[in-house]
Amino acid sequence: MPSLHELVRAHTDLVDDDVAWLQRLMADWQILADLSFADLVLWLPDREGRGYWAGGQMRPTTGPTALVDDVLGTFIPTGRRRMLDEAFGSGRLVREGDPEWRDAVPVRVEVIPVRRAGRVIATIARNTNLLGIRTPSRLELSYLQTAAELTQMIANGHFPLPGQRSDHADSPRVGDGFVRLDPAGRVVYASPNGLSAYRRLGLQGDLAGLVLTDLTRDLVPVRKRPDEETLSAVLGGRDGRATEVGTDDVTLIVRSIPLRPQGDRSGALLLVRDVSELRRRDRELVTKDVTIREIHHRVKNNLQTVAALLRLQARRTQAEDAKAALEEAVRRVGSIAIVHETLSHAVEETVDFDEIADRLGSMVVDVSGVEVPVRVVREGSFGKLPSEAATPLAMVLTEVLQNAVEHGYADLPDAVAPSVGRVVVTARRIVGRLHVVVEDDGRGLPDDFDVDASTQLGLSIVRTLVESELGGVLEIGPGSRGTRVQADLPVD
């Protein structure tokens, strides 16, 4: 289905400010659909005046739909729907006297002009399935009265309001809890769910007739409620935004929508949602996240302790082969420690591997014993990687860089030695794959080198990690001047 932006660009003359206004309206129009018990369709005027394009559609959650099929992206020519023409031309709300019949269902249709900055930029067709209409209860009458005031605000250009929108994940909806206030902030009506939410805070009795701000001050301790200005503005119905109030066990989100159908405030609609369980889960996730990061921090510390012990043992070892092996082990442990250190600061179990790659390059150069100065340069980006892939890839990169520096530039004759060695790490992500190339300008591979016949421990580690642990493909061969190592890895 086409998006609002696509329809606007293709068929209308609406400017960016008009589109932003319509997006804010559509972010909140589930409220109007639920209060009206009706389907809403946003109609956009064609730039050539040929008719109207359906730019959005919303079904109610409080009643049966009047539109079984989606109409988004459809076109109605001028003259086919008189009410669309009249509402757009006159700028007034248009109601049909007799219902339309659609698939044996009577549907009442009303068209609301959408006004911004004194201009009608679109219309909303409100379609009510009359088979779902019964003798209205007090709740339904309150819904419909509030819907009529919101409708008038849209037609007069007073809605949508700036501030919090109802398309946020935890924003309260009409069915969560409905409270209607008068201009003084006194409760005129509260739905059963709205009343239940306040009873969870400790209310005894009914909400009707109470000043909500005073009641909330009595029920909610000071440390659990917002500042006094926010409390008075939101729960008094004077400001269109949301806030949280609660006790140690109960948390409510209260969203206020001031009602100004004729310009002056006639009261307010408050939507109330009990989010106690959501906040409890949030606290659990924060606790788990802190615990996981602390584990990574401790693993990093333990690995650094192991590296220090190995380094101490290497200093006390007389055999050069054993000393070199211990020093290689120190570097391998250090590369794993860098990953865990990065994870200890990460919010999620993924890491920005560019930072790790840069630190590994610096570490390898710092501990190398070659006489030629070497620079490790990264081109491209690894992006974010999950921790289970980051650790083996860090070890692979450490081994490859170590080989490039030590075997590529050690003991080079002055005639062929570069003034500064250059090792380039290139990373690219393409369609679920990560391509990593490490290329140096050193001495290159021996003429008799055979990757399959090699028994070097470092190369065995690289092949095992790339092919078995990471499920990738490893290639080693000559580069443009030195050696080129390429790994092709699957990534999520």
Short mmCIF file of C-alpha atoms in Angstrom, two decimals:
data_model
loop_
_atom_site.label_atom_id
_atom_site.label_comp_id
_atom_site.label_asym_id
_atom_site.label_seq_id
_atom_site.Cartn_x
_atom_site.Cartn_y
_atom_site.Cartn_z
CA MET A 1 0.00 0.00 0.00
CA PRO A 2 1.24 3.54 -0.70
CA SER A 3 2.30 5.72 2.20
CA LEU A 4 0.95 9.19 2.95
CA HIS A 5 4.21 10.75 1.71
CA GLU A 6 4.06 8.82 -1.57
CA LEU A 7 0.45 9.86 -2.23
CA VAL A 8 1.16 13.49 -1.35
CA ARG A 9 4.19 13.68 -3.65
CA ALA A 10 2.47 11.90 -6.52
CA HIS A 11 -0.97 13.52 -6.51
CA THR A 12 -1.27 16.67 -4.37
CA ASP A 13 0.10 20.19 -3.89
CA LEU A 14 0.30 19.90 -0.09
CA VAL A 15 3.43 21.46 1.43
CA ASP A 16 5.63 19.93 4.13
CA ASP A 17 3.85 21.78 6.96
CA ASP A 18 0.51 20.40 5.71
CA VAL A 19 1.89 16.87 5.69
CA ALA A 20 3.32 17.28 9.19
CA TRP A 21 -0.12 18.45 10.39
CA LEU A 22 -1.81 15.42 8.80
CA GLN A 23 0.76 13.06 10.33
CA ARG A 24 0.10 14.48 13.80
CA LEU A 25 -3.62 14.11 13.19
CA MET A 26 -3.26 10.50 12.08
CA ALA A 27 -1.08 9.76 15.10
CA ASP A 28 -4.07 10.62 17.30
CA TRP A 29 -7.08 9.69 15.19
CA GLN A 30 -7.50 6.27 16.79
CA ILE A 31 -8.96 8.28 19.68
CA LEU A 32 -11.56 9.88 17.39
CA ALA A 33 -12.40 6.54 15.75
CA ASP A 34 -12.96 4.85 19.12
CA LEU A 35 -15.01 7.71 20.57
CA SER A 36 -17.12 7.83 17.39
CA PHE A 37 -17.52 4.03 17.04
CA ALA A 38 -16.71 4.72 13.38
CA ASP A 39 -14.20 4.11 10.58
CA LEU A 40 -12.19 7.11 9.45
CA VAL A 41 -10.80 7.74 5.96
CA LEU A 42 -8.51 10.68 5.15
CA TRP A 43 -9.17 12.13 1.67
CA LEU A 44 -6.51 14.28 -0.02
CA PRO A 45 -7.39 16.74 -2.82
CA ASP A 46 -5.86 15.99 -6.21
CA ARG A 47 -3.53 18.74 -7.45
CA GLU A 48 -5.46 19.03 -10.72
CA GLY A 49 -8.85 19.18 -9.01
CA ARG A 50 -9.94 15.87 -10.51
CA GLY A 51 -11.02 14.34 -7.19
CA TYR A 52 -9.67 12.88 -3.94
CA TRP A 53 -7.13 10.25 -2.89
CA ALA A 54 -7.51 8.08 0.22
CA GLY A 55 -4.38 8.89 2.24
CA GLY A 56 -5.19 7.02 5.45
CA GLN A 57 -7.69 4.71 7.10
CA MET A 58 -8.49 3.84 10.72
CA ARG A 59 -10.97 1.32 12.14
CA PRO A 60 -12.51 1.57 15.62
CA THR A 61 -11.69 -0.84 18.43
CA THR A 62 -14.97 -0.01 20.21
CA GLY A 63 -17.46 -1.13 17.56
CA PRO A 64 -17.95 -3.02 14.27
CA THR A 65 -16.23 -1.74 11.16
CA ALA A 66 -18.16 -0.16 8.31
CA LEU A 67 -15.33 -0.76 5.81
CA VAL A 68 -14.41 -4.39 5.36
CA ASP A 69 -11.95 -3.66 2.54
CA ASP A 70 -8.97 -1.31 2.68
CA VAL A 71 -9.43 1.88 0.66
CA LEU A 72 -5.98 3.39 1.14
CA GLY A 73 -4.64 4.69 -2.17
CA THR A 74 -8.00 4.62 -3.99
CA PHE A 75 -9.30 7.57 -6.01
CA ILE A 76 -12.77 9.16 -6.09
CA PRO A 77 -13.43 11.65 -8.90
CA THR A 78 -15.10 14.99 -8.25
CA GLY A 79 -18.88 14.73 -8.40
CA ARG A 80 -19.17 11.11 -7.32
CA ARG A 81 -19.35 11.82 -3.55
CA ARG A 82 -21.29 15.04 -3.00
CA MET A 83 -20.36 15.29 0.68
CA LEU A 84 -16.62 15.27 -0.06
CA ASP A 85 -17.06 18.09 -2.55
CA GLU A 86 -19.27 20.09 -0.19
CA ALA A 87 -17.09 19.69 2.90
CA PHE A 88 -13.92 20.59 1.03
CA GLY A 89 -15.55 23.55 -0.71
CA SER A 90 -17.50 25.02 2.23
CA GLY A 91 -15.15 24.10 5.06
CA ARG A 92 -18.09 22.87 7.14
CA LEU A 93 -18.94 19.46 8.56
CA VAL A 94 -21.42 17.67 6.25
CA ARG A 95 -23.83 14.96 7.40
CA GLU A 96 -25.97 12.67 5.25
CA GLY A 97 -29.61 12.41 6.25
CA ASP A 98 -30.19 8.84 5.08
CA PRO A 99 -27.67 6.04 5.58
CA GLU A 100 -25.80 4.41 2.72
CA TRP A 101 -26.18 0.67 2.24
CA ARG A 102 -22.96 -1.27 1.78
CA ASP A 103 -23.15 -5.07 1.53
CA ALA A 104 -26.54 -5.02 3.31
CA VAL A 105 -25.09 -2.87 6.09
CA PRO A 106 -26.53 0.63 6.76
CA VAL A 107 -23.69 3.14 7.12
CA ARG A 108 -24.03 6.73 8.31
CA VAL A 109 -21.47 8.99 6.63
CA GLU A 110 -20.18 12.35 7.84
CA VAL A 111 -17.36 14.39 6.31
CA ILE A 112 -15.11 16.58 8.48
CA PRO A 113 -12.94 19.30 6.91
CA VAL A 114 -9.33 19.30 8.14
CA ARG A 115 -8.25 22.91 8.58
CA ARG A 116 -4.73 24.23 9.06
CA ALA A 117 -3.73 27.90 9.10
CA GLY A 118 -7.17 28.90 7.82
CA ARG A 119 -7.13 26.49 4.85
CA VAL A 120 -8.92 23.18 4.33
CA ILE A 121 -6.10 20.81 3.39
CA ALA A 122 -8.04 17.50 3.48
CA THR A 123 -11.25 15.90 4.69
CA ILE A 124 -12.06 12.96 6.97
CA ALA A 125 -15.00 10.72 6.12
CA ARG A 126 -16.49 9.17 9.26
CA ASN A 127 -18.36 5.93 8.50
CA THR A 128 -20.55 4.43 11.24
CA ASN A 129 -21.93 0.89 11.01
CA LEU A 130 -25.53 1.38 12.20
CA LEU A 131 -26.02 -2.33 12.86
CA GLY A 132 -23.83 -1.85 15.92
CA ILE A 133 -25.90 1.03 17.27
CA ARG A 134 -28.13 0.30 20.26
CA THR A 135 -29.73 2.39 22.98
CA PRO A 136 -26.71 4.38 24.15
CA SER A 137 -25.45 4.03 27.69
CA ARG A 138 -23.98 6.89 29.65
CA LEU A 139 -20.50 5.78 28.61
CA GLU A 140 -21.44 5.80 24.92
CA LEU A 141 -23.11 9.20 25.23
CA SER A 142 -19.97 10.58 26.86
CA TYR A 143 -17.85 9.08 24.08
CA LEU A 144 -20.05 10.58 21.36
CA GLN A 145 -20.20 14.00 22.99
CA THR A 146 -16.41 14.10 23.28
CA ALA A 147 -16.06 12.89 19.68
CA ALA A 148 -18.33 15.74 18.52
CA GLU A 149 -16.10 18.29 20.28
CA LEU A 150 -12.92 16.80 18.80
CA THR A 151 -14.58 16.84 15.38
CA GLN A 152 -15.36 20.53 15.74
CA MET A 153 -11.77 21.20 16.81
CA ILE A 154 -10.48 19.50 13.64
CA ALA A 155 -12.86 21.55 11.49
CA ASN A 156 -11.75 24.78 13.22
CA GLY A 157 -8.03 23.98 13.02
CA HIS A 158 -7.57 23.45 16.80
CA PHE A 159 -6.67 19.74 16.60
CA PRO A 160 -4.22 17.95 16.55
CA LEU A 161 -2.42 19.38 19.56
CA PRO A 162 1.37 19.66 19.81
CA GLY A 163 3.05 17.31 22.28
CA GLN A 164 2.72 13.63 23.07
CA ARG A 165 0.99 11.42 20.51
CA SER A 166 -1.14 8.34 21.01
CA ASP A 167 0.91 6.18 18.63
CA HIS A 168 3.58 5.71 21.29
CA ALA A 169 3.82 2.14 22.57
CA ASP A 170 2.56 2.81 26.11
CA SER A 171 0.24 5.74 25.37
CA PRO A 172 -3.25 5.20 26.85
CA ARG A 173 -6.19 4.46 24.55
CA VAL A 174 -9.89 5.16 24.97
CA GLY A 175 -10.62 1.63 26.16
CA ASP A 176 -7.91 1.76 28.84
CA GLY A 177 -9.70 4.42 30.86
CA PHE A 178 -11.82 7.45 29.94
CA VAL A 179 -12.34 10.45 32.24
CA ARG A 180 -14.24 13.61 31.25
CA LEU A 181 -13.51 16.86 33.12
CA ASP A 182 -15.38 20.15 33.24
CA PRO A 183 -13.52 23.49 32.80
CA ALA A 184 -12.72 23.58 36.54
CA GLY A 185 -11.02 20.17 36.44
CA ARG A 186 -13.90 18.36 38.17
CA VAL A 187 -14.78 14.84 37.00
CA VAL A 188 -18.02 14.79 35.03
CA TYR A 189 -17.86 11.13 34.04
CA ALA A 190 -15.38 8.25 34.38
CA SER A 191 -15.60 4.96 32.51
CA PRO A 192 -15.46 1.72 34.52
CA ASN A 193 -11.84 1.21 33.49
CA GLY A 194 -10.93 4.78 34.41
CA LEU A 195 -12.58 4.36 37.82
CA SER A 196 -10.82 1.02 38.38
CA ALA A 197 -7.44 2.61 37.64
CA TYR A 198 -7.94 5.19 40.40
CA ARG A 199 -9.28 2.61 42.80
CA ARG A 200 -5.98 0.76 42.39
CA LEU A 201 -4.35 3.94 43.70
CA GLY A 202 -6.55 3.70 46.81
CA LEU A 203 -9.75 5.60 45.89
CA GLN A 204 -12.80 4.63 47.91
CA GLY A 205 -16.07 5.40 46.15
CA ASP A 206 -16.75 7.21 42.88
CA LEU A 207 -14.74 9.72 40.85
CA ALA A 208 -17.67 11.83 39.70
CA GLY A 209 -17.74 15.30 41.23
CA LEU A 210 -14.14 15.19 42.52
CA VAL A 211 -11.37 17.59 41.50
CA LEU A 212 -8.85 15.21 39.99
CA THR A 213 -5.72 17.16 40.91
CA ASP A 214 -6.75 17.35 44.60
CA LEU A 215 -7.65 13.66 44.65
CA THR A 216 -4.32 12.68 43.07
CA ARG A 217 -2.38 14.70 45.63
CA ASP A 218 -4.18 12.80 48.39
CA LEU A 219 -3.58 9.35 46.86
CA VAL A 220 -0.07 9.67 45.44
CA PRO A 221 3.01 10.38 47.60
CA VAL A 222 5.07 13.40 46.60
CA ARG A 223 8.07 11.31 45.48
CA LYS A 224 5.85 9.37 43.03
CA ARG A 225 4.15 12.26 41.27
CA PRO A 226 5.41 14.89 38.83
CA ASP A 227 6.14 18.49 39.71
CA GLU A 228 3.22 20.61 40.81
CA GLU A 229 3.00 22.54 37.55
CA THR A 230 2.76 19.34 35.46
CA LEU A 231 0.29 17.76 37.87
CA SER A 232 -2.04 20.77 37.75
CA ALA A 233 -1.70 21.25 33.98
CA VAL A 234 -2.29 17.62 32.96
CA LEU A 235 -4.75 16.37 35.58
CA GLY A 236 -6.57 19.71 35.51
CA GLY A 237 -7.08 19.31 31.76
CA ARG A 238 -5.30 22.54 30.82
CA ASP A 239 -2.34 21.14 28.87
CA GLY A 240 -2.29 18.50 26.15
CA ARG A 241 0.41 16.10 27.30
CA ALA A 242 0.94 12.99 29.42
CA THR A 243 2.44 12.27 32.81
CA GLU A 244 2.90 9.34 35.19
CA VAL A 245 1.56 9.10 38.70
CA GLY A 246 1.48 6.19 41.09
CA THR A 247 2.47 4.49 44.28
CA ASP A 248 5.14 1.88 45.01
CA ASP A 249 2.90 -0.82 43.52
CA VAL A 250 0.75 1.01 40.94
CA THR A 251 1.76 3.28 38.05
CA LEU A 252 -0.71 5.15 35.85
CA ILE A 253 -0.11 7.11 32.65
CA VAL A 254 -2.58 9.99 32.36
CA ARG A 255 -2.88 11.84 29.08
CA SER A 256 -4.87 15.07 28.84
CA ILE A 257 -6.54 16.49 25.71
CA PRO A 258 -8.10 19.94 26.38
CA LEU A 259 -11.39 20.36 24.50
CA ARG A 260 -11.91 23.68 22.73
CA PRO A 261 -14.60 23.14 20.09
CA GLN A 262 -15.36 26.89 19.80
CA GLY A 263 -12.01 28.24 21.00
CA ASP A 264 -12.76 28.46 24.73
CA ARG A 265 -11.99 25.41 26.86
CA SER A 266 -15.13 23.38 27.58
CA GLY A 267 -13.34 20.77 29.65
CA ALA A 268 -10.91 17.98 28.88
CA LEU A 269 -10.65 14.36 27.89
CA LEU A 270 -8.29 12.31 30.09
CA LEU A 271 -7.09 8.87 29.03
CA VAL A 272 -5.78 6.68 31.85
CA ARG A 273 -3.76 3.49 31.56
CA ASP A 274 -2.46 1.20 34.29
CA VAL A 275 1.15 0.41 33.29
CA SER A 276 2.22 -1.16 36.58
CA GLU A 277 3.15 -4.47 34.94
CA LEU A 278 5.04 -2.73 32.12
CA ARG A 279 7.08 -0.69 34.59
CA ARG A 280 7.81 -3.78 36.67
CA ARG A 281 9.14 -5.52 33.57
CA ASP A 282 11.16 -2.43 32.68
CA ARG A 283 12.77 -2.54 36.11
CA GLU A 284 13.56 -6.24 35.66
CA LEU A 285 15.13 -5.59 32.26
CA VAL A 286 17.24 -2.75 33.68
CA THR A 287 18.38 -5.04 36.51
CA LYS A 288 19.24 -7.82 34.05
CA ASP A 289 21.04 -5.38 31.79
CA VAL A 290 23.13 -4.05 34.67
CA THR A 291 23.91 -7.62 35.76
CA ILE A 292 25.00 -8.65 32.26
CA ARG A 293 27.24 -5.61 31.89
CA GLU A 294 28.77 -6.30 35.31
CA ILE A 295 29.48 -9.89 34.23
CA HIS A 296 31.25 -8.64 31.09
CA HIS A 297 33.24 -6.21 33.25
CA ARG A 298 34.34 -8.98 35.59
CA VAL A 299 35.22 -11.33 32.71
CA LYS A 300 37.34 -8.53 31.23
CA ASN A 301 39.12 -8.06 34.58
CA ASN A 302 39.72 -11.80 34.91
CA LEU A 303 41.11 -12.00 31.37
CA GLN A 304 43.44 -9.10 32.08
CA THR A 305 44.63 -10.95 35.19
CA VAL A 306 45.28 -14.08 33.09
CA ALA A 307 47.17 -11.97 30.53
CA ALA A 308 49.27 -10.42 33.31
CA LEU A 309 50.15 -13.88 34.66
CA LEU A 310 51.11 -15.11 31.21
CA ARG A 311 53.20 -11.99 30.65
CA LEU A 312 54.95 -12.53 34.01
CA GLN A 313 55.65 -16.14 33.09
CA ALA A 314 57.05 -15.07 29.72
CA ARG A 315 59.53 -12.75 31.42
CA ARG A 316 60.79 -15.61 33.63
CA THR A 317 61.08 -18.05 30.73
CA GLN A 318 64.53 -18.50 29.19
CA ALA A 319 63.54 -20.50 26.11
CA GLU A 320 62.79 -18.12 23.24
CA ASP A 321 60.18 -20.41 21.64
CA ALA A 322 58.25 -20.69 24.91
CA LYS A 323 58.51 -16.93 25.49
CA ALA A 324 57.13 -16.20 22.01
CA ALA A 325 54.27 -18.66 22.53
CA LEU A 326 53.35 -17.04 25.85
CA GLU A 327 53.45 -13.57 24.31
CA GLU A 328 51.11 -14.73 21.53
CA ALA A 329 48.76 -16.12 24.18
CA VAL A 330 48.80 -12.73 25.94
CA ARG A 331 47.73 -11.03 22.72
CA ARG A 332 44.92 -13.54 22.13
CA VAL A 333 43.58 -13.14 25.65
CA GLY A 334 43.86 -9.37 25.28
CA SER A 335 41.74 -9.35 22.12
CA ILE A 336 38.96 -11.23 23.91
CA ALA A 337 39.23 -8.83 26.87
CA ILE A 338 38.68 -5.86 24.53
CA VAL A 339 35.37 -7.36 23.34
CA HIS A 340 34.15 -7.90 26.91
CA GLU A 341 35.24 -4.40 27.90
CA THR A 342 33.17 -2.97 25.03
CA LEU A 343 30.18 -5.13 26.00
CA SER A 344 30.43 -3.93 29.58
CA HIS A 345 29.58 -0.41 28.35
CA ALA A 346 26.99 -1.44 25.75
CA VAL A 347 23.25 -1.11 26.33
CA GLU A 348 22.49 -4.19 24.21
CA GLU A 349 24.30 -7.47 23.57
CA THR A 350 25.75 -6.02 20.39
CA VAL A 351 28.96 -4.07 19.92
CA ASP A 352 30.23 -1.46 17.52
CA PHE A 353 33.02 -3.54 16.03
CA ASP A 354 34.73 -0.56 14.37
CA GLU A 355 35.96 0.56 17.79
CA ILE A 356 37.25 -2.94 18.58
CA ALA A 357 39.02 -3.23 15.21
CA ASP A 358 40.75 0.12 15.71
CA ARG A 359 41.91 -0.84 19.20
CA LEU A 360 43.19 -4.23 17.99
CA GLY A 361 45.18 -2.51 15.23
CA SER A 362 46.80 -0.17 17.74
CA MET A 363 47.53 -3.02 20.16
CA VAL A 364 49.23 -5.18 17.52
CA VAL A 365 51.42 -2.30 16.33
CA ASP A 366 52.36 -1.29 19.89
CA VAL A 367 53.64 -4.75 20.87
CA SER A 368 55.31 -5.60 17.57
CA GLY A 369 59.09 -5.85 17.52
CA VAL A 370 59.67 -4.92 13.88
CA GLU A 371 62.03 -2.05 13.04
CA VAL A 372 59.85 -0.62 10.25
CA PRO A 373 57.11 1.66 11.60
CA VAL A 374 53.71 0.23 10.63
CA ARG A 375 50.29 1.88 10.40
CA VAL A 376 47.01 -0.05 10.50
CA VAL A 377 44.24 1.77 8.62
CA ARG A 378 40.56 0.83 8.57
CA GLU A 379 38.38 1.54 5.54
CA GLY A 380 34.62 0.98 5.61
CA SER A 381 32.61 -0.17 8.61
CA PHE A 382 31.99 -3.48 10.36
CA GLY A 383 28.81 -2.08 11.92
CA LYS A 384 27.21 -3.61 15.00
CA LEU A 385 27.79 -7.29 15.65
CA PRO A 386 26.31 -9.66 18.25
CA SER A 387 28.67 -10.65 21.04
CA GLU A 388 28.79 -14.30 19.91
CA ALA A 389 30.27 -13.16 16.57
CA ALA A 390 32.39 -10.30 17.91
CA THR A 391 34.64 -12.47 20.11
CA PRO A 392 35.80 -14.96 17.43
CA LEU A 393 36.12 -12.18 14.84
CA ALA A 394 38.32 -10.20 17.24
CA MET A 395 40.62 -13.20 17.60
CA VAL A 396 40.72 -13.68 13.82
CA LEU A 397 41.59 -10.03 13.24
CA THR A 398 44.28 -10.14 15.94
CA GLU A 399 45.97 -13.17 14.38
CA VAL A 400 45.81 -11.80 10.83
CA LEU A 401 47.13 -8.36 11.84
CA GLN A 402 49.88 -9.94 13.93
CA ASN A 403 50.99 -12.07 10.97
CA ALA A 404 50.84 -9.07 8.62
CA VAL A 405 53.05 -6.96 10.88
CA GLU A 406 55.55 -9.55 12.10
CA HIS A 407 55.96 -11.63 8.94
CA GLY A 408 55.42 -8.84 6.45
CA TYR A 409 57.92 -6.29 7.75
CA ALA A 410 60.44 -8.14 9.95
CA ASP A 411 64.03 -8.33 8.71
CA LEU A 412 63.32 -6.62 5.39
CA PRO A 413 66.40 -5.46 3.45
CA ASP A 414 66.76 -1.70 3.39
CA ALA A 415 66.39 -1.68 -0.39
CA VAL A 416 62.84 -3.03 -0.31
CA ALA A 417 61.65 -1.92 3.13
CA PRO A 418 59.02 0.85 2.95
CA SER A 419 59.59 3.98 5.00
CA VAL A 420 56.27 3.29 6.73
CA GLY A 421 54.46 -0.04 6.46
CA ARG A 422 50.74 0.10 5.72
CA VAL A 423 48.17 -2.53 6.62
CA VAL A 424 44.66 -1.78 5.35
CA VAL A 425 41.60 -3.39 6.96
CA THR A 426 38.57 -3.07 4.66
CA ALA A 427 35.11 -3.98 5.90
CA ARG A 428 31.88 -3.96 3.90
CA ARG A 429 28.39 -5.24 4.72
CA ILE A 430 26.37 -6.35 1.70
CA VAL A 431 23.03 -8.18 1.83
CA GLY A 432 23.52 -10.13 5.03
CA ARG A 433 27.24 -10.72 4.52
CA LEU A 434 30.32 -9.12 6.03
CA HIS A 435 33.38 -8.91 3.75
CA VAL A 436 36.66 -8.32 5.57
CA VAL A 437 39.97 -7.86 3.74
CA VAL A 438 43.37 -7.34 5.40
CA GLU A 439 46.09 -6.36 2.93
CA ASP A 440 49.67 -5.25 3.63
CA ASP A 441 52.52 -3.92 1.50
CA GLY A 442 55.17 -6.11 3.12
CA ARG A 443 57.31 -8.96 1.82
CA GLY A 444 54.40 -11.15 0.68
CA LEU A 445 53.92 -14.91 0.95
CA PRO A 446 56.74 -17.42 0.46
CA ASP A 447 56.80 -19.05 -2.96
CA ASP A 448 56.09 -22.47 -1.45
CA PHE A 449 53.24 -21.30 0.82
CA ASP A 450 50.26 -23.67 0.91
CA VAL A 451 47.37 -22.64 3.15
CA ASP A 452 46.04 -26.21 3.33
CA ALA A 453 49.39 -27.69 4.28
CA SER A 454 50.35 -25.02 6.83
CA THR A 455 50.73 -26.17 10.44
CA GLN A 456 51.11 -22.74 12.05
CA LEU A 457 48.99 -22.42 15.20
CA GLY A 458 47.85 -18.89 14.37
CA LEU A 459 46.64 -19.86 10.90
CA SER A 460 44.88 -22.95 12.31
CA ILE A 461 43.08 -20.74 14.81
CA VAL A 462 41.99 -18.34 12.05
CA ARG A 463 40.70 -21.11 9.76
CA THR A 464 38.81 -22.84 12.58
CA LEU A 465 37.16 -19.64 13.78
CA VAL A 466 36.22 -18.35 10.32
CA GLU A 467 34.98 -21.62 8.84
CA SER A 468 33.54 -23.41 11.89
CA GLU A 469 32.68 -20.77 14.48
CA LEU A 470 31.55 -17.99 12.11
CA GLY A 471 30.39 -20.15 9.19
CA GLY A 472 32.40 -18.12 6.68
CA VAL A 473 34.92 -18.58 3.89
CA LEU A 474 38.64 -17.75 4.23
CA GLU A 475 41.01 -16.91 1.35
CA ILE A 476 44.74 -16.16 1.66
CA GLY A 477 46.86 -15.12 -1.28
CA PRO A 478 49.11 -12.46 -2.78
CA GLY A 479 47.91 -8.88 -2.81
CA SER A 480 48.85 -6.00 -5.08
CA ARG A 481 52.22 -5.89 -3.30
CA GLY A 482 52.19 -7.92 -0.10
CA THR A 483 49.69 -10.41 1.33
CA ARG A 484 45.90 -10.35 1.13
CA VAL A 485 43.62 -12.20 3.57
CA GLN A 486 39.88 -12.17 2.89
CA ALA A 487 37.01 -13.50 5.02
CA ASP A 488 33.40 -13.62 3.88
CA LEU A 489 31.05 -14.03 6.86
CA PRO A 490 27.26 -14.25 7.31
CA VAL A 491 25.81 -11.60 9.63
CA ASP A 492 22.29 -10.88 10.83
#
